[in-house]
Tab-separated table of C-alpha atoms in Angstrom:
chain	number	residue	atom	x	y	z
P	1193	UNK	CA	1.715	-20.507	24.326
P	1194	UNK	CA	-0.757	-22.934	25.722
P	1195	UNK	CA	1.696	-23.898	28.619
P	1196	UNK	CA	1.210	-19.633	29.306
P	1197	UNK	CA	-2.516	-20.041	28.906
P	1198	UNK	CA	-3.294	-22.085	31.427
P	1199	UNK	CA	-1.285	-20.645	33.853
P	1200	UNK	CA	-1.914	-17.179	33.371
P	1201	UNK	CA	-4.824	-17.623	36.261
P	1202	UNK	CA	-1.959	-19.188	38.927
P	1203	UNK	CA	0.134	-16.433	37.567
P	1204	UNK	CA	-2.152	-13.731	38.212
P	1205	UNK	CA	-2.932	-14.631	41.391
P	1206	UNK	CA	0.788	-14.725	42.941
P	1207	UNK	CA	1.446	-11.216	41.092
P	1208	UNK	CA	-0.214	-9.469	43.864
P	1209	UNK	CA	-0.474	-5.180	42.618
P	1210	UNK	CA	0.961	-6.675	38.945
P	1211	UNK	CA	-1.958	-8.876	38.333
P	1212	UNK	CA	-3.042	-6.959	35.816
P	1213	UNK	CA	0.176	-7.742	33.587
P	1214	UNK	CA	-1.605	-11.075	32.773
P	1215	UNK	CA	-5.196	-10.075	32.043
P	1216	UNK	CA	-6.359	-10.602	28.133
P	1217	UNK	CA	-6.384	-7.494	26.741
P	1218	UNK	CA	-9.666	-5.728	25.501
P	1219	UNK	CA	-10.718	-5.742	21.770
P	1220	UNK	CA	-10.336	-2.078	21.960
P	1221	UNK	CA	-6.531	-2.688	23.525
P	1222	UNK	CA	-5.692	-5.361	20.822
P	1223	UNK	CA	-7.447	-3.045	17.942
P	1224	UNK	CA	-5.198	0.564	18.857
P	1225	UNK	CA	-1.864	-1.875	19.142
P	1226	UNK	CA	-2.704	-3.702	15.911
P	1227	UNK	CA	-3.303	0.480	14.465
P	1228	UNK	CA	-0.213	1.605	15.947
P	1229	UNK	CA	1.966	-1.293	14.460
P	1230	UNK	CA	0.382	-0.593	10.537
P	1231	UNK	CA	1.659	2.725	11.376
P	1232	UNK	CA	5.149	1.911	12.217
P	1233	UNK	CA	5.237	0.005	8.938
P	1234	UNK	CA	4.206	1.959	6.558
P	1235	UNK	CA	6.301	5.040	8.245
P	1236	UNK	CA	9.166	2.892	7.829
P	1237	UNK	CA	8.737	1.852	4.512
P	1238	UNK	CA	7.742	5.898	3.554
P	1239	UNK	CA	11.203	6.188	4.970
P	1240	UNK	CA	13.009	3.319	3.284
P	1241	UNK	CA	11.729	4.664	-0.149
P	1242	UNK	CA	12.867	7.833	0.715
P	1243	UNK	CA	16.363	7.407	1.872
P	1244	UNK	CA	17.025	4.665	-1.094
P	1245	UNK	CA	20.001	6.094	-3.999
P	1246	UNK	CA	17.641	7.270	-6.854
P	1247	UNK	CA	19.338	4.829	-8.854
P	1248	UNK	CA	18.122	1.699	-7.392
């Protein structure tokens, strides 16, 4: 990861139009993927208790 982290500027710059690919994403970016991934969990696990025999 730190081999990706200092080379994400060198990176960037020889990505031409697909720069943006390697930018740090915004606090407001990392917050609505961090919300969208405690949703996928919990709807799984709604659906894992739901599908489960009744006599388990």
């Amino acid at each position: 990861m730190a081999d990706y982290l200092a080379q994400r500027g060198d990176l960037a710059a020889g990505a031409g139009e697909l720069a943006g690919l390697f930018r740090e994403p915004t606090l407001q970016e990392q917050f609505g993927q961090a919300g969208k991934q405690l949703l996928l969990v919990v709807g799984m696990e709604l659906l894992r208790r739901h599908t489960r025999p009744a006599g388990r």
